[in-house]
């Protein structure tokens, strides 16, 4: 990770911009494309289907949205069919499926009517125009523009804030998040990029992060991964002790896979940047971690002339 403080425009001093941005982008997209949660709305570029998924997921867990979304589109597969539906039926569907505020169903119905009457059955492609639709705010407009038309800005939601705050030290400020998120996004790739960064926040950079288990592609650049401080705007205190301890256990194993053996002071700085032998996260802390790993049969800990030496358990 390279800090370019003082270079470029004034805003760069606020966050740690990696100097190899193309590699950062490529790593995330590759990670996403290799494996990601499968949601049916990710398999379509139909703006109507995407709008319905966005409106439904504002209030409801994504897993639960899948059935409701599928049924909704079976019943009203196009804006024309939805516009022609009785509003009471649409609202009834909404409450039967516990999808949150019924107003959202009314707005969706009205938006379908707008598409049919004002836009001649064709969705507009620009975020600003999409915002003209009933009940569609800036976030939803941008999501539809991204996922249907690959024509959006970077999405900034709590997941994206958490990831960029941890990885690149972006300060907790909406304007800065927006600017940085757009700078990170490769030009004209809003569809894959927004899906990928939201997936990162959804399965890897969760409140208690799963950096190693989820194979986070940004570990080599991530400030939080290096410091062990996983606080974030929506995680004001360090995630559970066990959560961050698990990260460091994983890291010890990975480092020891590369070296036959390391003394405790050789291992320490490879595990966390703030390691100092006598510091808070120094020898005593690392010895405790190694003892746990040894008790679990994963690591061998030897005393060589008063120095702790660690290696992987053979
Ligand atoms: S390394 Fe961990 S903290 Fe950093 S971005 Fe990845 S999941 Fe988040």
PDB file of C-alpha atoms and ligand atoms in Angstrom:
ATOM      1  CA  UNK A   1       0.000   0.000   0.000  1.00  0.00           C
ATOM      2  CA  UNK A   2       1.410   3.328  -0.977  1.00  0.00           C
ATOM      3  CA  UNK A   3       0.366   6.582   0.527  1.00  0.00           C
ATOM      4  CA  UNK A   4       0.388   9.399  -1.973  1.00  0.00           C
ATOM      5  CA  UNK A   5      -0.312  12.134   0.519  1.00  0.00           C
ATOM      6  CA  UNK A   6       0.564  15.488  -0.902  1.00  0.00           C
ATOM      7  CA  UNK A   7       0.329  14.325  -4.510  1.00  0.00           C
ATOM      8  CA  UNK A   8      -2.511  14.938  -6.895  1.00  0.00           C
ATOM      9  CA  UNK A   9      -5.506  16.967  -5.880  1.00  0.00           C
ATOM     10  CA  UNK A  10      -6.112  18.143  -2.372  1.00  0.00           C
ATOM     11  CA  UNK A  11      -8.589  15.370  -1.620  1.00  0.00           C
ATOM     12  CA  UNK A  12      -5.880  12.703  -1.855  1.00  0.00           C
ATOM     13  CA  UNK A  13      -4.539  13.702   1.536  1.00  0.00           C
ATOM     14  CA  UNK A  14      -7.699  12.364   3.138  1.00  0.00           C
ATOM     15  CA  UNK A  15      -7.246   8.741   2.214  1.00  0.00           C
ATOM     16  CA  UNK A  16      -4.610   6.240   1.229  1.00  0.00           C
ATOM     17  CA  UNK A  17      -4.894   5.773  -2.483  1.00  0.00           C
ATOM     18  CA  UNK A  18      -3.065   2.671  -3.728  1.00  0.00           C
ATOM     19  CA  UNK A  19      -0.597   3.570  -6.460  1.00  0.00           C
ATOM     20  CA  UNK A  20      -1.496   0.460  -8.450  1.00  0.00           C
ATOM     21  CA  UNK A  21      -5.188   1.158  -8.874  1.00  0.00           C
ATOM     22  CA  UNK A  22      -5.530  -1.037 -11.987  1.00  0.00           C
ATOM     23  CA  UNK A  23      -4.308  -4.043  -9.961  1.00  0.00           C
ATOM     24  CA  UNK A  24      -6.708  -3.195  -7.128  1.00  0.00           C
ATOM     25  CA  UNK A  25      -9.605  -3.070  -9.574  1.00  0.00           C
ATOM     26  CA  UNK A  26      -8.624  -6.225 -11.391  1.00  0.00           C
ATOM     27  CA  UNK A  27      -8.210  -8.178  -8.167  1.00  0.00           C
ATOM     28  CA  UNK A  28     -11.723  -7.321  -7.020  1.00  0.00           C
ATOM     29  CA  UNK A  29     -13.417  -8.060 -10.336  1.00  0.00           C
ATOM     30  CA  UNK A  30     -11.556 -11.376 -10.667  1.00  0.00           C
ATOM     31  CA  UNK A  31     -12.537 -12.352  -7.130  1.00  0.00           C
ATOM     32  CA  UNK A  32     -16.171 -11.506  -7.833  1.00  0.00           C
ATOM     33  CA  UNK A  33     -16.277 -13.298 -11.149  1.00  0.00           C
ATOM     34  CA  UNK A  34     -14.670 -16.442  -9.739  1.00  0.00           C
ATOM     35  CA  UNK A  35     -17.470 -16.907  -7.210  1.00  0.00           C
ATOM     36  CA  UNK A  36     -20.348 -14.908  -5.810  1.00  0.00           C
ATOM     37  CA  UNK A  37     -23.751 -15.349  -4.296  1.00  0.00           C
ATOM     38  CA  UNK A  38     -26.282 -16.042  -6.940  1.00  0.00           C
ATOM     39  CA  UNK A  39     -29.314 -13.764  -6.995  1.00  0.00           C
ATOM     40  CA  UNK A  40     -31.640 -14.016  -9.977  1.00  0.00           C
ATOM     41  CA  UNK A  41     -31.661 -10.249 -10.534  1.00  0.00           C
ATOM     42  CA  UNK A  42     -27.948 -10.437 -11.145  1.00  0.00           C
ATOM     43  CA  UNK A  43     -28.642 -12.594 -14.183  1.00  0.00           C
ATOM     44  CA  UNK A  44     -30.817 -10.045 -15.950  1.00  0.00           C
ATOM     45  CA  UNK A  45     -30.412  -6.606 -17.438  1.00  0.00           C
ATOM     46  CA  UNK A  46     -34.146  -5.936 -17.586  1.00  0.00           C
ATOM     47  CA  UNK A  47     -34.532  -2.536 -15.868  1.00  0.00           C
ATOM     48  CA  UNK A  48     -38.025  -3.370 -14.656  1.00  0.00           C
ATOM     49  CA  UNK A  49     -36.907  -6.610 -12.974  1.00  0.00           C
ATOM     50  CA  UNK A  50     -33.965  -4.770 -11.438  1.00  0.00           C
ATOM     51  CA  UNK A  51     -36.159  -1.938 -10.187  1.00  0.00           C
ATOM     52  CA  UNK A  52     -38.477  -4.453  -8.513  1.00  0.00           C
ATOM     53  CA  UNK A  53     -35.507  -6.161  -6.811  1.00  0.00           C
ATOM     54  CA  UNK A  54     -34.146  -2.829  -5.601  1.00  0.00           C
ATOM     55  CA  UNK A  55     -37.458  -1.671  -4.184  1.00  0.00           C
ATOM     56  CA  UNK A  56     -38.052  -5.021  -2.480  1.00  0.00           C
ATOM     57  CA  UNK A  57     -34.604  -5.226  -0.953  1.00  0.00           C
ATOM     58  CA  UNK A  58     -34.867  -1.821   0.722  1.00  0.00           C
ATOM     59  CA  UNK A  59     -36.690  -3.404   3.630  1.00  0.00           C
ATOM     60  CA  UNK A  60     -36.161  -7.115   3.354  1.00  0.00           C
ATOM     61  CA  UNK A  61     -33.285  -9.579   3.618  1.00  0.00           C
ATOM     62  CA  UNK A  62     -31.985 -10.536   0.197  1.00  0.00           C
ATOM     63  CA  UNK A  63     -32.596 -14.252   0.704  1.00  0.00           C
ATOM     64  CA  UNK A  64     -36.256 -13.602   1.405  1.00  0.00           C
ATOM     65  CA  UNK A  65     -36.579 -11.251  -1.541  1.00  0.00           C
ATOM     66  CA  UNK A  66     -35.801 -14.040  -4.032  1.00  0.00           C
ATOM     67  CA  UNK A  67     -39.174 -15.817  -3.703  1.00  0.00           C
ATOM     68  CA  UNK A  68     -41.193 -12.605  -3.618  1.00  0.00           C
ATOM     69  CA  UNK A  69     -39.346 -11.198  -6.630  1.00  0.00           C
ATOM     70  CA  UNK A  70     -39.858 -14.378  -8.644  1.00  0.00           C
ATOM     71  CA  UNK A  71     -43.575 -14.524  -7.830  1.00  0.00           C
ATOM     72  CA  UNK A  72     -44.055 -10.817  -8.505  1.00  0.00           C
ATOM     73  CA  UNK A  73     -42.483 -11.094 -11.947  1.00  0.00           C
ATOM     74  CA  UNK A  74     -44.450 -14.251 -12.749  1.00  0.00           C
ATOM     75  CA  UNK A  75     -47.593 -12.322 -12.031  1.00  0.00           C
ATOM     76  CA  UNK A  76     -46.629  -8.975 -13.555  1.00  0.00           C
ATOM     77  CA  UNK A  77     -43.733  -9.694 -15.936  1.00  0.00           C
ATOM     78  CA  UNK A  78     -43.575  -6.247 -17.576  1.00  0.00           C
ATOM     79  CA  UNK A  79     -44.313  -2.627 -16.771  1.00  0.00           C
ATOM     80  CA  UNK A  80     -47.336  -2.939 -19.091  1.00  0.00           C
ATOM     81  CA  UNK A  81     -48.850  -5.777 -17.055  1.00  0.00           C
ATOM     82  CA  UNK A  82     -48.096  -4.039 -13.767  1.00  0.00           C
ATOM     83  CA  UNK A  83     -49.531  -0.733 -14.993  1.00  0.00           C
ATOM     84  CA  UNK A  84     -52.714  -2.552 -15.998  1.00  0.00           C
ATOM     85  CA  UNK A  85     -53.035  -4.295 -12.625  1.00  0.00           C
ATOM     86  CA  UNK A  86     -55.435  -3.252  -9.909  1.00  0.00           C
ATOM     87  CA  UNK A  87     -53.429  -1.283  -7.350  1.00  0.00           C
ATOM     88  CA  UNK A  88     -55.139  -3.084  -4.484  1.00  0.00           C
ATOM     89  CA  UNK A  89     -53.776  -6.398  -5.831  1.00  0.00           C
ATOM     90  CA  UNK A  90     -50.236  -5.017  -5.938  1.00  0.00           C
ATOM     91  CA  UNK A  91     -50.498  -3.669  -2.401  1.00  0.00           C
ATOM     92  CA  UNK A  92     -52.052  -6.962  -1.268  1.00  0.00           C
ATOM     93  CA  UNK A  93     -49.112  -8.875  -2.739  1.00  0.00           C
ATOM     94  CA  UNK A  94     -46.737  -6.564  -0.878  1.00  0.00           C
ATOM     95  CA  UNK A  95     -48.303  -7.072   2.518  1.00  0.00           C
ATOM     96  CA  UNK A  96     -48.843 -10.829   1.979  1.00  0.00           C
ATOM     97  CA  UNK A  97     -45.088 -11.132   1.433  1.00  0.00           C
ATOM     98  CA  UNK A  98     -44.144  -8.833   4.347  1.00  0.00           C
ATOM     99  CA  UNK A  99     -42.176  -6.528   2.080  1.00  0.00           C
ATOM    100  CA  UNK A 100     -42.361  -3.467   4.301  1.00  0.00           C
ATOM    101  CA  UNK A 101     -44.110  -0.176   3.660  1.00  0.00           C
ATOM    102  CA  UNK A 102     -47.087  -0.594   1.343  1.00  0.00           C
ATOM    103  CA  UNK A 103     -46.328   2.803  -0.140  1.00  0.00           C
ATOM    104  CA  UNK A 104     -43.485   1.161  -2.000  1.00  0.00           C
ATOM    105  CA  UNK A 105     -45.976  -1.067  -3.812  1.00  0.00           C
ATOM    106  CA  UNK A 106     -48.080   1.959  -4.734  1.00  0.00           C
ATOM    107  CA  UNK A 107     -45.033   3.824  -6.019  1.00  0.00           C
ATOM    108  CA  UNK A 108     -43.892   0.829  -8.035  1.00  0.00           C
ATOM    109  CA  UNK A 109     -47.327   0.619  -9.619  1.00  0.00           C
ATOM    110  CA  UNK A 110     -47.241   4.333 -10.402  1.00  0.00           C
ATOM    111  CA  UNK A 111     -43.728   4.081 -11.802  1.00  0.00           C
ATOM    112  CA  UNK A 112     -44.939   1.343 -14.166  1.00  0.00           C
ATOM    113  CA  UNK A 113     -47.749   3.641 -15.298  1.00  0.00           C
ATOM    114  CA  UNK A 114     -45.245   6.442 -15.881  1.00  0.00           C
ATOM    115  CA  UNK A 115     -43.058   4.175 -17.998  1.00  0.00           C
ATOM    116  CA  UNK A 116     -46.057   3.193 -20.088  1.00  0.00           C
ATOM    117  CA  UNK A 117     -47.527   6.649 -20.490  1.00  0.00           C
ATOM    118  CA  UNK A 118     -44.620   9.106 -20.327  1.00  0.00           C
ATOM    119  CA  UNK A 119     -41.772   6.962 -21.635  1.00  0.00           C
ATOM    120  CA  UNK A 120     -43.587   4.867 -24.198  1.00  0.00           C
ATOM    121  CA  UNK A 121     -42.747   1.626 -22.421  1.00  0.00           C
ATOM    122  CA  UNK A 122     -38.969   2.235 -22.417  1.00  0.00           C
ATOM    123  CA  UNK A 123     -36.977   2.927 -19.259  1.00  0.00           C
ATOM    124  CA  UNK A 124     -34.745   5.982 -19.391  1.00  0.00           C
ATOM    125  CA  UNK A 125     -31.050   5.093 -19.068  1.00  0.00           C
ATOM    126  CA  UNK A 126     -29.682   8.058 -17.149  1.00  0.00           C
ATOM    127  CA  UNK A 127     -29.720   8.118 -13.334  1.00  0.00           C
ATOM    128  CA  UNK A 128     -31.148  11.660 -13.330  1.00  0.00           C
ATOM    129  CA  UNK A 129     -34.058  10.638 -15.554  1.00  0.00           C
ATOM    130  CA  UNK A 130     -34.694   7.453 -13.609  1.00  0.00           C
ATOM    131  CA  UNK A 131     -35.135   9.625 -10.535  1.00  0.00           C
ATOM    132  CA  UNK A 132     -38.204  11.110 -12.164  1.00  0.00           C
ATOM    133  CA  UNK A 133     -39.977   7.797 -11.588  1.00  0.00           C
ATOM    134  CA  UNK A 134     -42.300   7.613  -8.627  1.00  0.00           C
ATOM    135  CA  UNK A 135     -40.567   6.478  -5.451  1.00  0.00           C
ATOM    136  CA  UNK A 136     -37.154   6.233  -7.114  1.00  0.00           C
ATOM    137  CA  UNK A 137     -34.473   8.114  -5.195  1.00  0.00           C
ATOM    138  CA  UNK A 138     -30.850   8.682  -6.159  1.00  0.00           C
ATOM    139  CA  UNK A 139     -29.658   5.324  -4.830  1.00  0.00           C
ATOM    140  CA  UNK A 140     -32.246   3.234  -6.679  1.00  0.00           C
ATOM    141  CA  UNK A 141     -31.901   5.288  -9.860  1.00  0.00           C
ATOM    142  CA  UNK A 142     -28.179   4.701  -9.855  1.00  0.00           C
ATOM    143  CA  UNK A 143     -28.577   0.984  -9.131  1.00  0.00           C
ATOM    144  CA  UNK A 144     -30.970   0.569 -12.085  1.00  0.00           C
ATOM    145  CA  UNK A 145     -28.671   2.607 -14.349  1.00  0.00           C
ATOM    146  CA  UNK A 146     -25.708   0.445 -13.290  1.00  0.00           C
ATOM    147  CA  UNK A 147     -27.239  -2.999 -13.363  1.00  0.00           C
ATOM    148  CA  UNK A 148     -29.566  -2.578 -16.346  1.00  0.00           C
ATOM    149  CA  UNK A 149     -27.570  -0.204 -18.536  1.00  0.00           C
ATOM    150  CA  UNK A 150     -24.017  -0.329 -17.149  1.00  0.00           C
ATOM    151  CA  UNK A 151     -24.428   3.413 -17.002  1.00  0.00           C
ATOM    152  CA  UNK A 152     -24.271   4.378 -13.343  1.00  0.00           C
ATOM    153  CA  UNK A 153     -21.956   5.966 -10.851  1.00  0.00           C
ATOM    154  CA  UNK A 154     -20.328   4.019  -8.053  1.00  0.00           C
ATOM    155  CA  UNK A 155     -22.869   2.807  -5.537  1.00  0.00           C
ATOM    156  CA  UNK A 156     -22.230   4.060  -2.026  1.00  0.00           C
ATOM    157  CA  UNK A 157     -24.078   2.059   0.628  1.00  0.00           C
ATOM    158  CA  UNK A 158     -23.081   0.945   4.108  1.00  0.00           C
ATOM    159  CA  UNK A 159     -21.166  -2.007   2.675  1.00  0.00           C
ATOM    160  CA  UNK A 160     -19.145   0.163   0.325  1.00  0.00           C
ATOM    161  CA  UNK A 161     -18.438   2.660   3.101  1.00  0.00           C
ATOM    162  CA  UNK A 162     -17.234  -0.096   5.423  1.00  0.00           C
ATOM    163  CA  UNK A 163     -14.917  -1.567   2.780  1.00  0.00           C
ATOM    164  CA  UNK A 164     -13.361   1.705   1.641  1.00  0.00           C
ATOM    165  CA  UNK A 165     -13.011   3.031   5.179  1.00  0.00           C
ATOM    166  CA  UNK A 166     -11.132  -0.081   6.238  1.00  0.00           C
ATOM    167  CA  UNK A 167      -9.117  -0.697   3.108  1.00  0.00           C
ATOM    168  CA  UNK A 168      -8.068   2.837   2.204  1.00  0.00           C
ATOM    169  CA  UNK A 169      -8.761   4.905   5.294  1.00  0.00           C
ATOM    170  CA  UNK A 170     -11.516   6.939   3.639  1.00  0.00           C
ATOM    171  CA  UNK A 171     -12.881   9.334   6.262  1.00  0.00           C
ATOM    172  CA  UNK A 172     -16.475   8.978   7.389  1.00  0.00           C
ATOM    173  CA  UNK A 173     -17.888  11.704   5.200  1.00  0.00           C
ATOM    174  CA  UNK A 174     -20.539  11.137   2.528  1.00  0.00           C
ATOM    175  CA  UNK A 175     -19.017  13.400  -0.098  1.00  0.00           C
ATOM    176  CA  UNK A 176     -15.604  11.820   0.287  1.00  0.00           C
ATOM    177  CA  UNK A 177     -17.036   8.302   0.117  1.00  0.00           C
ATOM    178  CA  UNK A 178     -18.783   9.250  -3.098  1.00  0.00           C
ATOM    179  CA  UNK A 179     -15.699  10.761  -4.661  1.00  0.00           C
ATOM    180  CA  UNK A 180     -13.416   7.889  -3.684  1.00  0.00           C
ATOM    181  CA  UNK A 181     -15.922   5.210  -4.692  1.00  0.00           C
ATOM    182  CA  UNK A 182     -16.126   6.791  -8.147  1.00  0.00           C
ATOM    183  CA  UNK A 183     -12.385   7.063  -8.419  1.00  0.00           C
ATOM    184  CA  UNK A 184     -11.974   3.397  -7.582  1.00  0.00           C
ATOM    185  CA  UNK A 185     -14.551   2.278 -10.130  1.00  0.00           C
ATOM    186  CA  UNK A 186     -13.136   1.489 -13.577  1.00  0.00           C
ATOM    187  CA  UNK A 187     -14.677   3.725 -16.258  1.00  0.00           C
ATOM    188  CA  UNK A 188     -17.879   2.374 -17.820  1.00  0.00           C
ATOM    189  CA  UNK A 189     -17.926  -0.747 -15.687  1.00  0.00           C
ATOM    190  CA  UNK A 190     -20.537   0.169 -13.141  1.00  0.00           C
ATOM    191  CA  UNK A 191     -22.449  -3.095 -13.521  1.00  0.00           C
ATOM    192  CA  UNK A 192     -19.690  -5.501 -12.555  1.00  0.00           C
ATOM    193  CA  UNK A 193     -17.945  -3.071 -10.245  1.00  0.00           C
ATOM    194  CA  UNK A 194     -20.921  -2.183  -8.101  1.00  0.00           C
ATOM    195  CA  UNK A 195     -21.909  -5.821  -7.841  1.00  0.00           C
ATOM    196  CA  UNK A 196     -18.350  -6.765  -6.890  1.00  0.00           C
ATOM    197  CA  UNK A 197     -17.736  -4.137  -4.220  1.00  0.00           C
ATOM    198  CA  UNK A 198     -21.143  -4.730  -2.640  1.00  0.00           C
ATOM    199  CA  UNK A 199     -20.416  -8.458  -2.627  1.00  0.00           C
ATOM    200  CA  UNK A 200     -17.101  -7.769  -0.914  1.00  0.00           C
ATOM    201  CA  UNK A 201     -18.899  -5.842   1.804  1.00  0.00           C
ATOM    202  CA  UNK A 202     -21.635  -8.470   1.992  1.00  0.00           C
ATOM    203  CA  UNK A 203     -19.560 -11.633   2.364  1.00  0.00           C
ATOM    204  CA  UNK A 204     -15.959 -10.668   3.251  1.00  0.00           C
ATOM    205  CA  UNK A 205     -15.760  -7.196   4.756  1.00  0.00           C
ATOM    206  CA  UNK A 206     -18.701  -7.827   7.032  1.00  0.00           C
ATOM    207  CA  UNK A 207     -19.015  -6.143  10.410  1.00  0.00           C
ATOM    208  CA  UNK A 208     -16.865  -8.910  11.841  1.00  0.00           C
ATOM    209  CA  UNK A 209     -14.598  -9.262   8.842  1.00  0.00           C
ATOM    210  CA  UNK A 210     -13.817 -12.581   7.151  1.00  0.00           C
ATOM    211  CA  UNK A 211     -10.688 -11.439   5.313  1.00  0.00           C
ATOM    212  CA  UNK A 212      -8.925 -14.787   5.076  1.00  0.00           C
ATOM    213  CA  UNK A 213     -11.920 -17.122   5.044  1.00  0.00           C
ATOM    214  CA  UNK A 214     -13.495 -15.192   2.195  1.00  0.00           C
ATOM    215  CA  UNK A 215     -10.168 -14.773   0.384  1.00  0.00           C
ATOM    216  CA  UNK A 216     -10.524 -10.994   0.288  1.00  0.00           C
ATOM    217  CA  UNK A 217      -8.674  -9.791  -2.817  1.00  0.00           C
ATOM    218  CA  UNK A 218      -7.661  -6.515  -1.168  1.00  0.00           C
ATOM    219  CA  UNK A 219      -5.671  -7.914   1.742  1.00  0.00           C
ATOM    220  CA  UNK A 220      -2.344  -6.744   0.364  1.00  0.00           C
ATOM    221  CA  UNK A 221      -3.585  -3.151   0.132  1.00  0.00           C
ATOM    222  CA  UNK A 222      -5.899  -3.023   3.111  1.00  0.00           C
ATOM    223  CA  UNK A 223      -4.945  -0.743   6.000  1.00  0.00           C
ATOM    224  CA  UNK A 224      -7.256  -2.517   8.439  1.00  0.00           C
ATOM    225  CA  UNK A 225      -5.858  -5.912   7.511  1.00  0.00           C
ATOM    226  CA  UNK A 226      -2.377  -4.662   8.218  1.00  0.00           C
ATOM    227  CA  UNK A 227      -3.159  -2.852  11.449  1.00  0.00           C
ATOM    228  CA  UNK A 228      -5.790  -5.214  12.851  1.00  0.00           C
ATOM    229  CA  UNK A 229      -8.115  -2.265  13.502  1.00  0.00           C
ATOM    230  CA  UNK A 230     -11.424  -3.291  11.941  1.00  0.00           C
ATOM    231  CA  UNK A 231     -13.565  -0.436  13.174  1.00  0.00           C
ATOM    232  CA  UNK A 232     -15.752   1.220  10.521  1.00  0.00           C
ATOM    233  CA  UNK A 233     -18.546   3.801  10.360  1.00  0.00           C
ATOM    234  CA  UNK A 234     -21.089   1.114  11.261  1.00  0.00           C
ATOM    235  CA  UNK A 235     -18.665  -0.752  13.542  1.00  0.00           C
ATOM    236  CA  UNK A 236     -17.688   1.902  16.086  1.00  0.00           C
ATOM    237  CA  UNK A 237     -15.862  -0.479  18.370  1.00  0.00           C
ATOM    238  CA  UNK A 238     -13.449  -3.184  17.364  1.00  0.00           C
ATOM    239  CA  UNK A 239     -15.399  -6.270  16.239  1.00  0.00           C
ATOM    240  CA  UNK A 240     -15.540  -9.137  18.640  1.00  0.00           C
ATOM    241  CA  UNK A 241     -12.269 -10.197  20.109  1.00  0.00           C
ATOM    242  CA  UNK A 242     -12.769 -13.637  18.582  1.00  0.00           C
ATOM    243  CA  UNK A 243     -13.442 -12.109  15.182  1.00  0.00           C
ATOM    244  CA  UNK A 244     -10.185 -10.253  14.953  1.00  0.00           C
ATOM    245  CA  UNK A 245      -8.262 -13.001  16.676  1.00  0.00           C
ATOM    246  CA  UNK A 246      -9.434 -15.395  13.993  1.00  0.00           C
ATOM    247  CA  UNK A 247      -7.940 -13.076  11.386  1.00  0.00           C
ATOM    248  CA  UNK A 248      -4.562 -13.210  13.042  1.00  0.00           C
ATOM    249  CA  UNK A 249      -4.653 -16.963  13.462  1.00  0.00           C
ATOM    250  CA  UNK A 250      -5.243 -17.278   9.722  1.00  0.00           C
ATOM    251  CA  UNK A 251      -2.423 -14.900   9.036  1.00  0.00           C
ATOM    252  CA  UNK A 252       0.074 -16.827  11.195  1.00  0.00           C
ATOM    253  CA  UNK A 253      -0.717 -19.983   9.261  1.00  0.00           C
ATOM    254  CA  UNK A 254      -0.319 -18.266   5.904  1.00  0.00           C
ATOM    255  CA  UNK A 255       3.014 -16.710   6.844  1.00  0.00           C
ATOM    256  CA  UNK A 256       4.355 -19.980   8.224  1.00  0.00           C
ATOM    257  CA  UNK A 257       3.413 -21.750   5.001  1.00  0.00           C
ATOM    258  CA  UNK A 258       5.999 -19.549   3.276  1.00  0.00           C
ATOM    259  CA  UNK A 259       8.811 -20.006   5.806  1.00  0.00           C
ATOM    260  CA  UNK A 260      10.123 -23.175   7.383  1.00  0.00           C
ATOM    261  CA  UNK A 261      10.344 -21.491  10.739  1.00  0.00           C
ATOM    262  CA  UNK A 262      10.462 -17.995  12.179  1.00  0.00           C
ATOM    263  CA  UNK A 263      11.421 -16.548  15.510  1.00  0.00           C
ATOM    264  CA  UNK A 264       8.666 -14.718  17.279  1.00  0.00           C
ATOM    265  CA  UNK A 265      10.162 -11.327  16.394  1.00  0.00           C
ATOM    266  CA  UNK A 266      10.533 -12.309  12.742  1.00  0.00           C
ATOM    267  CA  UNK A 267       6.955 -13.500  12.660  1.00  0.00           C
ATOM    268  CA  UNK A 268       5.423 -10.514  14.500  1.00  0.00           C
ATOM    269  CA  UNK A 269       5.926  -7.762  11.889  1.00  0.00           C
ATOM    270  CA  UNK A 270       4.640 -10.122   9.200  1.00  0.00           C
ATOM    271  CA  UNK A 271       1.426 -10.531  11.148  1.00  0.00           C
ATOM    272  CA  UNK A 272       0.709  -6.923  11.981  1.00  0.00           C
ATOM    273  CA  UNK A 273       2.392  -3.623  11.166  1.00  0.00           C
ATOM    274  CA  UNK A 274       2.086  -2.334  14.720  1.00  0.00           C
ATOM    275  CA  UNK A 275       4.040  -5.258  16.198  1.00  0.00           C
ATOM    276  CA  UNK A 276       6.742  -4.166  18.610  1.00  0.00           C
ATOM    277  CA  UNK A 277       8.293  -6.825  20.859  1.00  0.00           C
ATOM    278  CA  UNK A 278       7.332  -5.092  24.082  1.00  0.00           C
ATOM    279  CA  UNK A 279       4.224  -3.323  22.831  1.00  0.00           C
ATOM    280  CA  UNK A 280       0.556  -4.032  23.375  1.00  0.00           C
ATOM    281  CA  UNK A 281       0.576  -6.279  20.356  1.00  0.00           C
ATOM    282  CA  UNK A 282       4.036  -7.668  20.881  1.00  0.00           C
ATOM    283  CA  UNK A 283       5.620 -10.868  22.084  1.00  0.00           C
ATOM    284  CA  UNK A 284       3.144 -11.626  24.857  1.00  0.00           C
ATOM    285  CA  UNK A 285       0.215 -11.178  22.529  1.00  0.00           C
ATOM    286  CA  UNK A 286       1.778 -13.294  19.778  1.00  0.00           C
ATOM    287  CA  UNK A 287       2.919 -15.969  22.208  1.00  0.00           C
ATOM    288  CA  UNK A 288      -0.702 -16.350  23.330  1.00  0.00           C
ATOM    289  CA  UNK A 289      -1.846 -16.732  19.748  1.00  0.00           C
ATOM    290  CA  UNK A 290       0.886 -19.279  18.999  1.00  0.00           C
ATOM    291  CA  UNK A 291       0.081 -21.270  22.136  1.00  0.00           C
ATOM    292  CA  UNK A 292      -3.566 -21.486  21.049  1.00  0.00           C
ATOM    293  CA  UNK A 293      -2.558 -22.616  17.572  1.00  0.00           C
ATOM    294  CA  UNK A 294      -0.197 -25.184  19.093  1.00  0.00           C
ATOM    295  CA  UNK A 295      -2.970 -26.474  21.363  1.00  0.00           C
ATOM    296  CA  UNK A 296      -5.126 -26.888  18.247  1.00  0.00           C
ATOM    297  CA  UNK A 297      -2.332 -28.917  16.624  1.00  0.00           C
ATOM    298  CA  UNK A 298      -1.726 -26.373  13.865  1.00  0.00           C
ATOM    299  CA  UNK A 299       1.572 -24.815  14.824  1.00  0.00           C
ATOM    300  CA  UNK A 300       4.699 -26.086  16.526  1.00  0.00           C
ATOM    301  CA  UNK A 301       6.260 -23.772  19.072  1.00  0.00           C
ATOM    302  CA  UNK A 302       9.812 -24.454  20.258  1.00  0.00           C
ATOM    303  CA  UNK A 303      12.101 -22.695  22.652  1.00  0.00           C
ATOM    304  CA  UNK A 304      15.556 -22.298  21.116  1.00  0.00           C
ATOM    305  CA  UNK A 305      17.993 -20.740  23.585  1.00  0.00           C
ATOM    306  CA  UNK A 306      15.274 -18.674  25.188  1.00  0.00           C
ATOM    307  CA  UNK A 307      13.750 -17.553  21.868  1.00  0.00           C
ATOM    308  CA  UNK A 308      10.352 -18.738  20.703  1.00  0.00           C
ATOM    309  CA  UNK A 309      10.472 -20.281  17.241  1.00  0.00           C
ATOM    310  CA  UNK A 310       7.336 -21.182  15.339  1.00  0.00           C
ATOM    311  CA  UNK A 311       6.739 -23.509  12.420  1.00  0.00           C
ATOM    312  CA  UNK A 312       3.784 -25.297  10.949  1.00  0.00           C
ATOM    313  CA  UNK A 313       2.908 -28.576  12.642  1.00  0.00           C
ATOM    314  CA  UNK A 314       4.119 -31.342  10.311  1.00  0.00           C
TER     315      UNK A 314
HETATM  316  S1  LIG B   1      -8.803  -7.359   4.019  1.00  0.00           S
HETATM  317 FE1  LIG B   1     -10.506  -7.606   5.464  1.00  0.00          FE
HETATM  318  S2  LIG B   1     -10.864  -5.576   6.267  1.00  0.00           S
HETATM  319 FE2  LIG B   1      -9.675  -5.323   4.400  1.00  0.00          FE
HETATM  320  S3  LIG B   1     -11.141  -5.024   2.754  1.00  0.00           S
HETATM  321 FE3  LIG B   1     -10.711  -7.185   2.852  1.00  0.00          FE
HETATM  322  S4  LIG B   1     -12.282  -8.071   4.190  1.00  0.00           S
HETATM  323 FE4  LIG B   1     -12.262  -5.824   4.546  1.00  0.00          FE
END
